[in-house]
Coordinates of C-alpha atoms in Angstrom, one line a residue:
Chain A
X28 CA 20.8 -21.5 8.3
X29 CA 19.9 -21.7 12.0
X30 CA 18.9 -24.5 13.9
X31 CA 17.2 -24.6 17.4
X32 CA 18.3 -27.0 20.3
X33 CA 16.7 -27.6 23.2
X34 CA 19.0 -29.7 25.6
X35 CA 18.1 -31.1 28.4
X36 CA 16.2 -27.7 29.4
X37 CA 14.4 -27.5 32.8
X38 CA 12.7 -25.0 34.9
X39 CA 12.3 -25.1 38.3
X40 CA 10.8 -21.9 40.7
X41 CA 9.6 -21.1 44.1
X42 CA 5.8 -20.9 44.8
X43 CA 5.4 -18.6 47.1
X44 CA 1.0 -19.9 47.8
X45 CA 2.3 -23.3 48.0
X46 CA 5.9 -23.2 49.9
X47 CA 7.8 -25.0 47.8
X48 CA 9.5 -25.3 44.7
X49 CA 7.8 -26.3 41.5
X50 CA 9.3 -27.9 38.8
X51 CA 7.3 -27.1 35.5
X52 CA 9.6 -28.5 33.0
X53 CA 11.9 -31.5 34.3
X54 CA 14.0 -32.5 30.9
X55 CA 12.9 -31.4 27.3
X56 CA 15.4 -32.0 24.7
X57 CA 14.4 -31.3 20.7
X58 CA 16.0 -30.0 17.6
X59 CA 14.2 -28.0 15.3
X60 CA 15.2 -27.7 11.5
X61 CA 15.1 -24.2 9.6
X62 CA 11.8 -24.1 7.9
X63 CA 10.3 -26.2 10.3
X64 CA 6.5 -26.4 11.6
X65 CA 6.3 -28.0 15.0
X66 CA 3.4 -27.5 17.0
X67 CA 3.7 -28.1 21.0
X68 CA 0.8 -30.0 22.4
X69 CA -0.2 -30.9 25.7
X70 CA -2.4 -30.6 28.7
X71 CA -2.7 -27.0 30.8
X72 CA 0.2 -27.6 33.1
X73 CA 2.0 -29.5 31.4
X74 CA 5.1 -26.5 30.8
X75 CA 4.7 -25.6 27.5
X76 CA 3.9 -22.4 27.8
X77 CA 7.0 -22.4 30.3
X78 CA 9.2 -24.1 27.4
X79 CA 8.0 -20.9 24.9
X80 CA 9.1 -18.4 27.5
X81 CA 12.1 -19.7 28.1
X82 CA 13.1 -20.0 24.4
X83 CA 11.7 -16.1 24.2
X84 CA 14.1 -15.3 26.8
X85 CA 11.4 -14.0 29.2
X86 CA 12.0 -16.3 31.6
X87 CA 15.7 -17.6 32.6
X88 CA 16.2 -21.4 32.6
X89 CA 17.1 -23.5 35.6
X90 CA 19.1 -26.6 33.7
X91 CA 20.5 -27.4 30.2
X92 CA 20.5 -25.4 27.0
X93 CA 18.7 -23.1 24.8
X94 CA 21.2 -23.1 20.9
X95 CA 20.3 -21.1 18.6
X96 CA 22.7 -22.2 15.4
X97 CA 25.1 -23.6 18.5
X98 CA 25.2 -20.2 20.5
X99 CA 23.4 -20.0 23.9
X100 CA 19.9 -18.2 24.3
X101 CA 20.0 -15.8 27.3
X102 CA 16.8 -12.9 27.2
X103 CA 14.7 -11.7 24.4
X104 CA 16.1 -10.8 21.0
X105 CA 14.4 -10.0 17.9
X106 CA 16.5 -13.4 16.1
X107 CA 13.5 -15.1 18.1
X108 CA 9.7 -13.7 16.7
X109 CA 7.0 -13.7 19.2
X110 CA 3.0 -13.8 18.7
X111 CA 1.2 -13.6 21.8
X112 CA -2.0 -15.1 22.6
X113 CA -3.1 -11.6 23.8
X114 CA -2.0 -9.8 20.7
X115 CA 0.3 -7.5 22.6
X116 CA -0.2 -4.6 19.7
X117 CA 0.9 -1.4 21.0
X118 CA -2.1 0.5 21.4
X119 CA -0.6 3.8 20.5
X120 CA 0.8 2.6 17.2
X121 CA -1.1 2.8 14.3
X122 CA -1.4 -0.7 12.6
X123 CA 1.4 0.2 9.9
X124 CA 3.5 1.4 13.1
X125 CA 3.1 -1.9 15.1
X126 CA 4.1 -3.7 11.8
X127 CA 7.1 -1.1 11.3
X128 CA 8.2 -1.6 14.8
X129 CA 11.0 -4.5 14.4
X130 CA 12.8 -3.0 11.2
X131 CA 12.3 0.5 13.1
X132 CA 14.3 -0.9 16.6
X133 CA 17.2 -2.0 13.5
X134 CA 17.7 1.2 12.4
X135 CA 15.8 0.7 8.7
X136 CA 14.6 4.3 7.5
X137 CA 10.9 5.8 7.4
X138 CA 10.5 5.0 3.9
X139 CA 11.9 1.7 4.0
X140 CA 10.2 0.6 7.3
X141 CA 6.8 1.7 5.8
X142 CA 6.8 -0.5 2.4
X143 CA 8.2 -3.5 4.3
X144 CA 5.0 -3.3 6.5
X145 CA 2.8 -2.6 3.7
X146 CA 4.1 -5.7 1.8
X147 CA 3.5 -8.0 5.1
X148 CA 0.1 -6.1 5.4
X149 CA -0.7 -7.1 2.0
X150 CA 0.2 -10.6 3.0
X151 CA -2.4 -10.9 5.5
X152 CA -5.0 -8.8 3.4
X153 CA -4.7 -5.9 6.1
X154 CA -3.7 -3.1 3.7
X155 CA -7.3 -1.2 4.3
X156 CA -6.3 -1.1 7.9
X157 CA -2.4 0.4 7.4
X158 CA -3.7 3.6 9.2
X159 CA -5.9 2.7 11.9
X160 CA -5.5 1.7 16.0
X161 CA -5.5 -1.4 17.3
X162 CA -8.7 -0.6 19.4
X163 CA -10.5 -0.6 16.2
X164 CA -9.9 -3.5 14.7
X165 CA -11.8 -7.2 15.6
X166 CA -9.2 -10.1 17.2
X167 CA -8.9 -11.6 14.4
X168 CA -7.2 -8.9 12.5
X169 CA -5.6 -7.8 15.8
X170 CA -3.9 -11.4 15.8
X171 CA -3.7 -10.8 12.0
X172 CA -1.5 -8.0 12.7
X173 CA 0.2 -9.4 15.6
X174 CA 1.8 -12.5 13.2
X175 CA 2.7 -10.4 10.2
X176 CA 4.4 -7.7 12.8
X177 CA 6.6 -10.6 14.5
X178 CA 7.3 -11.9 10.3
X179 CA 8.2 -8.2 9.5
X180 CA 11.1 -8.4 11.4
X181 CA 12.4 -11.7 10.0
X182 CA 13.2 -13.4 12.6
X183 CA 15.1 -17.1 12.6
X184 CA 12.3 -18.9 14.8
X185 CA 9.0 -17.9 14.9
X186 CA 6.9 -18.6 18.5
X187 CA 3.7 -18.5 18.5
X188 CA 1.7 -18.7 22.3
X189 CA -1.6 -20.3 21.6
X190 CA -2.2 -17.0 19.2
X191 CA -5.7 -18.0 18.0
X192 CA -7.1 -19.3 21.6
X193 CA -9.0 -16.1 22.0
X194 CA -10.8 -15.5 18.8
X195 CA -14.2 -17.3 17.7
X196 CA -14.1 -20.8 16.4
X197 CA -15.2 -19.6 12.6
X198 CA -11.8 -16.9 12.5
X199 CA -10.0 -19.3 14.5
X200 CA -10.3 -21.9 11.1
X201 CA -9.5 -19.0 8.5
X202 CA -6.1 -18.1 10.9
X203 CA -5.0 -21.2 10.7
X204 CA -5.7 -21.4 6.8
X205 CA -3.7 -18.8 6.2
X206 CA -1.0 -19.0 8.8
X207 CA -0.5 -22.5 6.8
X208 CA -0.4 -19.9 3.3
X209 CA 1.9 -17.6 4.7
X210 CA 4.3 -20.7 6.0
X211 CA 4.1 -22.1 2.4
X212 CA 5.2 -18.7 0.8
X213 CA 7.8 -17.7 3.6
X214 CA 9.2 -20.8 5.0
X215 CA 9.6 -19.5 8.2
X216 CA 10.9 -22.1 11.5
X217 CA 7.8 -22.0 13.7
X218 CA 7.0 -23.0 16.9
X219 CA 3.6 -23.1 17.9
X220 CA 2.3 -23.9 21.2
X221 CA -1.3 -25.0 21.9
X222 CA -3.7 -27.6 23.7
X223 CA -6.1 -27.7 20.6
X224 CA -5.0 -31.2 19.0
X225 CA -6.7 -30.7 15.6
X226 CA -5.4 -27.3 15.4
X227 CA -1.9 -28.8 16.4
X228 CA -2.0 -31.3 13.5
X229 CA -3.3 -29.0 10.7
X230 CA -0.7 -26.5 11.1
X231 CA 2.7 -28.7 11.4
X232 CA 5.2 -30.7 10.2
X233 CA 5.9 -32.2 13.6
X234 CA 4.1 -32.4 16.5
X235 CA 5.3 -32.3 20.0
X236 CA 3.1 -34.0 22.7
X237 CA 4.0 -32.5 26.3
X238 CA 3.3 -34.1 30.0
X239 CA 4.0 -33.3 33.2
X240 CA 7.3 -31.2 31.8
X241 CA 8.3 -34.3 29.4
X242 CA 8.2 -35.1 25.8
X243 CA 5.9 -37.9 25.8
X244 CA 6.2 -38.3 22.1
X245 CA 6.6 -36.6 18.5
X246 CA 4.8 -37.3 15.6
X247 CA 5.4 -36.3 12.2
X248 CA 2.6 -35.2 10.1
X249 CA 3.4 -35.3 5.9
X250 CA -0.2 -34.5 5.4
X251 CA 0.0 -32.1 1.4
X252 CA 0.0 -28.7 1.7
X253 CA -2.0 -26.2 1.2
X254 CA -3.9 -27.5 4.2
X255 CA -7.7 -26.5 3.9
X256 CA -10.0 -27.2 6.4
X257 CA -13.0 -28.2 4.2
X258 CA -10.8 -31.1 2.8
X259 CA -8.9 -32.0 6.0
X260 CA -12.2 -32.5 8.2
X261 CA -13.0 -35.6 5.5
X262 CA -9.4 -36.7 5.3
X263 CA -8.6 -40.0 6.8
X264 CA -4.9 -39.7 7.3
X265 CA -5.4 -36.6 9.2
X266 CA -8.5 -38.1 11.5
X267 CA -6.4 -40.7 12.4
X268 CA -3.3 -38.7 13.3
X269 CA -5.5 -36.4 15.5
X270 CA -6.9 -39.3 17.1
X271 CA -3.6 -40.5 17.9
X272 CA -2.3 -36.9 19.1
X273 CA -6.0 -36.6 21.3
X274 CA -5.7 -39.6 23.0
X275 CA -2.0 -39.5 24.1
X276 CA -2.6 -36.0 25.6
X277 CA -6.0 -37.2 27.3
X278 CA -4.2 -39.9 28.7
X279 CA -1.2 -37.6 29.6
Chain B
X9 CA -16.3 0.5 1.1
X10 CA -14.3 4.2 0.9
X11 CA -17.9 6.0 0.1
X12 CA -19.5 4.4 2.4
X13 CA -16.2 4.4 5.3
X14 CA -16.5 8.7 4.3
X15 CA -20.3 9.0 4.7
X16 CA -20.3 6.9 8.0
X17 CA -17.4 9.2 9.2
X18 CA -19.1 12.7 8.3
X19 CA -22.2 11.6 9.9
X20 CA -20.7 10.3 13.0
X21 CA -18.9 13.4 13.3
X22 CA -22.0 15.8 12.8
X23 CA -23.8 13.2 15.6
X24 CA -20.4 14.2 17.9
X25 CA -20.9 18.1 16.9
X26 CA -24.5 17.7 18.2
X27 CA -24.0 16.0 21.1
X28 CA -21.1 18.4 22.0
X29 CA -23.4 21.4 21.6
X30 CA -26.0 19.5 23.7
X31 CA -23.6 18.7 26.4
X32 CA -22.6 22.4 26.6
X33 CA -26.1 23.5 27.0
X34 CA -26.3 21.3 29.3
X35 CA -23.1 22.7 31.1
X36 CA -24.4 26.2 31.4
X37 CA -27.9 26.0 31.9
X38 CA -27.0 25.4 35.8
X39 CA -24.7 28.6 35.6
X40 CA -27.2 30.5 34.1
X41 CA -30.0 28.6 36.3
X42 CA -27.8 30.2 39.3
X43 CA -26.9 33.9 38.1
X44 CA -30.4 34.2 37.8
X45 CA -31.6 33.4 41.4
X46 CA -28.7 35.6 42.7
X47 CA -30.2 38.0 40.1
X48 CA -33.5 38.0 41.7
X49 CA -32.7 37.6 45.2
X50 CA -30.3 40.4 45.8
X51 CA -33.0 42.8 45.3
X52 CA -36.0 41.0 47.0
X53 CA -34.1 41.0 50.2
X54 CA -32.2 44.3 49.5
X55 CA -29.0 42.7 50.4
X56 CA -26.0 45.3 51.6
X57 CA -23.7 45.4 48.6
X58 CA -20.8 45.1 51.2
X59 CA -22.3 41.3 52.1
X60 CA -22.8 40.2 48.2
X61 CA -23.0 42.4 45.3
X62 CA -25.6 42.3 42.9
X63 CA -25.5 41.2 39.5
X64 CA -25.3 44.5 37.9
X65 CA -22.1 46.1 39.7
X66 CA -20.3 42.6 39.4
X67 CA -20.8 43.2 35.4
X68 CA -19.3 47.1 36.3
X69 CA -16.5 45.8 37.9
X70 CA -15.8 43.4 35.2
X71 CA -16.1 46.5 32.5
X72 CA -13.9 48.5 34.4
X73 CA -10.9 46.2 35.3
X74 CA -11.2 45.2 31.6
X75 CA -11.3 48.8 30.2
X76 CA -8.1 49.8 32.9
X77 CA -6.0 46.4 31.8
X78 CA -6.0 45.3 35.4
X79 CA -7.6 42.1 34.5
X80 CA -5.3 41.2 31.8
X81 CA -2.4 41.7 34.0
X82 CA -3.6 39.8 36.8
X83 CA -4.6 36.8 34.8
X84 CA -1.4 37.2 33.0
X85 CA 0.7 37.1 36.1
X86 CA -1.6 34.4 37.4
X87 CA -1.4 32.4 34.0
X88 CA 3.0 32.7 34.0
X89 CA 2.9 31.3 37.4
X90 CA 0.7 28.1 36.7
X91 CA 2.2 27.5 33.4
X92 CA 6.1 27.9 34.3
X93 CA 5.4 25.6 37.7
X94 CA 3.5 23.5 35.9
X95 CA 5.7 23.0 33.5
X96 CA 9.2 22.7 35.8
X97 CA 6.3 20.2 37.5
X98 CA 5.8 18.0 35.0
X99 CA 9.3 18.2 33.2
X100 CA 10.4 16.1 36.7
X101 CA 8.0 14.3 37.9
X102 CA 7.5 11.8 34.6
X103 CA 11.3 11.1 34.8
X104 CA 11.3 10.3 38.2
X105 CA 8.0 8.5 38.2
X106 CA 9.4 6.1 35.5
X107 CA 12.4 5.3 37.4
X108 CA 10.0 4.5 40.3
X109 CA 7.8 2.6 38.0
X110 CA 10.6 0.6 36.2
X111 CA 12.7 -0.3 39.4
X112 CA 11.5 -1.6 42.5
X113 CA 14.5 -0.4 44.5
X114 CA 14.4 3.1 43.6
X115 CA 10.2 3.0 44.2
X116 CA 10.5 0.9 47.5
X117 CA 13.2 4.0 48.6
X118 CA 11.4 6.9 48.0
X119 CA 7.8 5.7 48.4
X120 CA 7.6 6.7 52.1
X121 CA 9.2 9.9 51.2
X122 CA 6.3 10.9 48.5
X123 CA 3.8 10.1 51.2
X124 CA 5.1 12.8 53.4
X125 CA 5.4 15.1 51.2
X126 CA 2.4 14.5 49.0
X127 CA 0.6 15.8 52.6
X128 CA 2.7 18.7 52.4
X129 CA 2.5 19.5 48.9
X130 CA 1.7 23.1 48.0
X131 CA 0.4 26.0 50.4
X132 CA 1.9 24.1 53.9
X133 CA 5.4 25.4 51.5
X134 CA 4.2 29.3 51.5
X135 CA 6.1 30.6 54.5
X136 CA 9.2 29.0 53.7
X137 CA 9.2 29.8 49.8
X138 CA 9.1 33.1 50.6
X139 CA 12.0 33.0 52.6
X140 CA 13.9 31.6 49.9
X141 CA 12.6 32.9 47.3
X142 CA 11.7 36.3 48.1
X143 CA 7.5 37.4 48.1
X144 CA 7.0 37.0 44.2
X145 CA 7.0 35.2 41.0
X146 CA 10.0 32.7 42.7
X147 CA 7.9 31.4 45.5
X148 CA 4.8 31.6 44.0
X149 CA 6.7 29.1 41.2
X150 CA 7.8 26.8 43.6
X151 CA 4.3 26.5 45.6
X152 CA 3.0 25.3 42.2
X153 CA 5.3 22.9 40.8
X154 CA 5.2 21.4 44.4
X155 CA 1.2 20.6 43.9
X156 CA 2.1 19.6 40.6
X157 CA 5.3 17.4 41.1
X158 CA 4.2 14.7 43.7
X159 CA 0.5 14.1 41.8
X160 CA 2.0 13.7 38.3
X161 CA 5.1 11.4 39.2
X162 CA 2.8 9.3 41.6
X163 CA 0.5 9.1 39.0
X164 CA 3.4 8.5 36.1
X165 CA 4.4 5.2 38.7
X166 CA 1.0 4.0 38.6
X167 CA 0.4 4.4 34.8
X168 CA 4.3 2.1 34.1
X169 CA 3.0 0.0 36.4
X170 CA 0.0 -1.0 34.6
X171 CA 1.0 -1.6 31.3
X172 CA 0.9 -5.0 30.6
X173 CA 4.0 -7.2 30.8
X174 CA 2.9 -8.7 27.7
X175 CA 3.8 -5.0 25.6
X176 CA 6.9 -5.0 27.1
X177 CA 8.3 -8.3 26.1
X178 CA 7.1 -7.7 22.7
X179 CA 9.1 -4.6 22.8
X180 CA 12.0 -6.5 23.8
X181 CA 11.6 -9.4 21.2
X182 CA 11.3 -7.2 18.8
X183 CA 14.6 -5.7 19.1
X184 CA 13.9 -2.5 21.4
X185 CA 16.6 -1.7 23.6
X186 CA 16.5 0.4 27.3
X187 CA 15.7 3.3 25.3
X188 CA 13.2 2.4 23.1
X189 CA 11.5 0.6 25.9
X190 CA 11.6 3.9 27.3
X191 CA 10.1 5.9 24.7
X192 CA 8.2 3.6 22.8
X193 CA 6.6 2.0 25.4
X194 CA 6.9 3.1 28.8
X195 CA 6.2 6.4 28.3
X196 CA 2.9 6.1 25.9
X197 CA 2.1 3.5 27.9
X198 CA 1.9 5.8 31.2
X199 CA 0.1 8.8 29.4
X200 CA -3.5 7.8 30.6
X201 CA -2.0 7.8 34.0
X202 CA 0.1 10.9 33.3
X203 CA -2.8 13.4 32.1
X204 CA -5.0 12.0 35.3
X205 CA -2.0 13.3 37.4
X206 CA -1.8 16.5 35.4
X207 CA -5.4 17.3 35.6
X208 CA -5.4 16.6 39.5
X209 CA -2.1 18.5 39.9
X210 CA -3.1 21.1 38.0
X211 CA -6.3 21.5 40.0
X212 CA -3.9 21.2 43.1
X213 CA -2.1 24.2 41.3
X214 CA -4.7 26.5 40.6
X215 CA -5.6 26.4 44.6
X216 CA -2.5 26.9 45.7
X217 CA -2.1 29.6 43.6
X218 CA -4.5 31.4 44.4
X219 CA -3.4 31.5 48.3
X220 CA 0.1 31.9 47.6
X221 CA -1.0 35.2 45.5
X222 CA -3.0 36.6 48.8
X223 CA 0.2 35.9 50.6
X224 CA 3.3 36.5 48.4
X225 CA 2.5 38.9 45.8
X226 CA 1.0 42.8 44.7
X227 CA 0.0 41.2 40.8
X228 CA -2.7 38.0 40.3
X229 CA -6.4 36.5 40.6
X230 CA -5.5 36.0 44.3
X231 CA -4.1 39.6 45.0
X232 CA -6.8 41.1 43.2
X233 CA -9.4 39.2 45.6
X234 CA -7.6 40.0 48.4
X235 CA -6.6 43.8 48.0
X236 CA -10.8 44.0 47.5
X237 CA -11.6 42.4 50.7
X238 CA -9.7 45.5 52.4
X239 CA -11.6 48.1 50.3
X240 CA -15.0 46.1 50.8
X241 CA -15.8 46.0 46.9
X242 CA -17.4 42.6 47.5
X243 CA -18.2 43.0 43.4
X244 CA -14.6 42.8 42.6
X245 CA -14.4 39.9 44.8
X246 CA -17.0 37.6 43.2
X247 CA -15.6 39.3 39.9
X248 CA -12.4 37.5 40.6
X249 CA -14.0 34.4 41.8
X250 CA -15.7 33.8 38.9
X251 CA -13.0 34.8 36.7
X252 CA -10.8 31.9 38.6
X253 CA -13.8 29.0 38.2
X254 CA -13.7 29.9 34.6
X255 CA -10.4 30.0 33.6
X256 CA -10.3 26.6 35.2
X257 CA -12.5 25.6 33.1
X258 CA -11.0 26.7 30.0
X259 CA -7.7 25.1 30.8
X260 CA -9.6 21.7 30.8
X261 CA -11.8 22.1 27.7
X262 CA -9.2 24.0 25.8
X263 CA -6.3 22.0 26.7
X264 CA -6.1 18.6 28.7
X265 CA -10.2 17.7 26.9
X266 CA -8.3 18.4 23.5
X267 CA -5.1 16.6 24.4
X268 CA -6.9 13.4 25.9
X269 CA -9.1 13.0 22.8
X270 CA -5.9 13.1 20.3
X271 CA -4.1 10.3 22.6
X272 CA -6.0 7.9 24.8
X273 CA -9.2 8.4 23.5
X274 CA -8.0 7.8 20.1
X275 CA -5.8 5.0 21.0
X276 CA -8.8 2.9 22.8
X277 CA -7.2 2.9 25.9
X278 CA -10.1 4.8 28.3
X279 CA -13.3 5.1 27.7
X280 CA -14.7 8.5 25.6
X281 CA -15.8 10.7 28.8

């Protein structure tokens, strides 16, 4: 089992507009347990996006530790799953393709490659669309593909960068429905960043509130599972917890 | 859903079939719009056949080159040369393009270099191909895969440096290594940018062909236009010129039209011309 550690991580970088250096994250520490949900909340600016990157090994880190199961994260490696909030779909690979990709970079045959896509694309009901381009499918399903493609490859933490910020509100809900259904099944560690609080509480186990490049506070959520939206906008438990999450982050 | 998916795709391709034979009306309606004013003025102003032909001997020449094979051996020539240049063209430039596009060092180095040359490219190289290569198929070669060469990998630069970051991390997290980056992304990734560079190269080829052929050859389009002027058969000259303008075109319907459609176009990633 693997288990991620933040420790002590901070970034600092050169602006070049303003002159001087920035410092986005100043001193984040947090462990996250296999099979773990944590979302990462917080205001824009507040370095979580910086935090994700860093884990994702896009970015290099200016102070303390990235562990993943006790060894140190340096660049991007397919242990670490990424969904982006701009899909990122290769535009020249068919759907099945995109989803093939991962196990295709390990070496897994044709054959092989193709049914473990088509049993991911079952998972997200996007068999029909196996053979078609990403152009032609709506965001949704784009972002659809764009989770199940980063699950294909198994990866030991999941990261997910505000995935479902640029689809419509109504597709937004039935993501994050099933995102929740394909966690229950899979069990996969996730870390998903946004600055939607409600969306924040539905999804986790944990959430993370961010300021100014600082854990302000974490709050477990033990809400049952499976999470539906039609139950959880009457739930009590789960207005109060987002009430709690909304106002720390308004007043971060 | 399929029934429906199979009808909606039949009809939408009869609507493309009709529209395509629309467009191509539309295409040679001009053409024909302008053989028939030269048709009719030639003979209302009873111009000298040794200023513009008429209509009539143009089609005589074109019979008769076709009947003697000359016409299939100068666009044969004609066709090798583009093709082989072309070819050694493109074979170079997208490798070198993609180490420009991918590191900054190499493009920062040889950026000032591609702008001379890029001036330079093609005819300017006539007089000195021929001293290196002989008058002939060698130097004729090498004028075209210089048009070619500096377009496509300037183009090939441009097309890795616009795809998005975001594709290539995802690569990366993924698993892809140097290579795969390479051919799995990279290299798809530049193709809009690529076919721009080959259709403006190619265009850039066909020019310089033509000139290097008045210059550096006895077989070709450019030959055959130039051994007329000396005889004054002004019919084989506008023969040859139209025979250029529409293998041209041919080359761009029949191959890079085609070839666009099954990539780019399919993949979303410009719009449908």
């Amino acid at each position: 089992m693997k288990t991620l550690s933040l420790r002590n991580l901070g970034k600092t970088y050169f602006d070049p507009y303003a002159g001087a250096h920035v410092t986005a994250v100043h001193d984040v520490s947090l462990d996250v347990e296999p099979g773990e949900f944590i979302s990462v909340v917080g205001p824009s600016g507040c370095g979580k996006t910086t935090i994700l990157n860093m884990i994702a090994g896009f970015i290099p880190y200016s102070k303390g530790d990235i562990l993943l199961d006790g060894k140190p994260v340096h660049g991007p490696g397919p242990e670490r799953g990424v969904v982006f909030q701009s899909f990122a779909l290769f535009p020249w690979k068919t759907v099945l393709d995109n989803v093939g990709f991962g196990p295709k970079m390990r070496g897994v045959p044709k054959a092989e490659r193709d049914r473990i896509a088509h049993e991911y694309l079952a998972l997200a009901g996007l068999s029909h669309a196996a053979h078609r381009y990403p152009n032609e499918l709506s965001g949704g399903m784009q972002q659809r593909v764009g989770v199940v493609r980063a699950l294909a490859n198994n990866p030991d933490v999941l990261l997910m960068d505000e995935p479902f910020a640029s689809v419509d509100a109504q597709t937004r809900m039935t993501l994050q429905e099933e995102l929740t259904r394909i966690w229950q099944e899979r069990k996969p560690t996730v870390i998903f960043i946004t600055h939607d609080v409600s969306e924040a509480v539905f999804l986790a186990n944990r959430v993370v509130v961010l300021s100014k490049g600082r854990v302000l506070d974490e709050i477990a959520v033990d809400l049952p599972r499976p999470r539906i939206w039609d139950d959880l906008v009457r739930d009590d438990e789960f207005k109060q917890l987002s009430a709690r999450v909304l106002q720390m982050v308004r007043a971060a | 859903m399929q029934l429906t998916g199979s009808l909606k795709g039949r009809s939408s391709r009869l609507m493309r079939s009709v529209n395509s034979l629309a467009g191509a009306a539309m295409f040679v309606a001009p053409l024909l719009a302008l053989v028939a004013v030269w048709a009719a003025v030639v003979p209302l102003f009873n111009v000298n056949p040794r200023v513009f032909p008429s209509v009539g001997a143009v089609g005589t020449a074109a019979l008769d080159s076709i009947r003697d094979g000359t016409l299939f051996a100068h666009v044969g020539a004609s066709l090798l040369r583009v093709g082989l240049g072309t070819l050694i063209g493109i074979a170079t430039a997208v490798p070198l393009g993609i180490a420009m596009g991918v590191s900054p060092t190499v493009a920062a180095f040889l950026t000032p270099l591609f702008r001379f040359f890029s001036v330079l490219a093609g005819i300017a190289w006539i007089p000195i191909a021929t001293l290196w290569f002989g008058y002939g198929f060698g130097a004729i070669v090498f004028v075209i895969f210089n048009a070619v060469f500096f377009v496509v990998a300037y183009n090939t630069l441009l097309g890795v440096r616009t795809i998005p970051h975001t594709l290539r991390n995802a690569a990366a997290s993924l698993g892809a290594g140097r290579w795969a980056l390479l051919t799995e992304v990279l290299l798809p990734g530049a193709l809009p940018n690529i076919v721009t560079g080959i259709r403006t190269g190619l265009g850039f080829a066909w020019r310089g062909l033509i000139a290097a052929e008045m210059i550096a050859t006895n077989v070709g389009l450019g030959y055959m236009l130039f051994v007329a002027r000396d005889f004054y058969r002004t019919e084989v000259i506008v023969f040859g010129m139209i025979v250029i303008g529409v293998l041209w075109l041919l080359i761009d319907r029949l191959l890079l039209v085609p070839l666009e459609r099954a990539t780019i176009e399919r993949w979303g990633m410009v719009r449908r011309a």
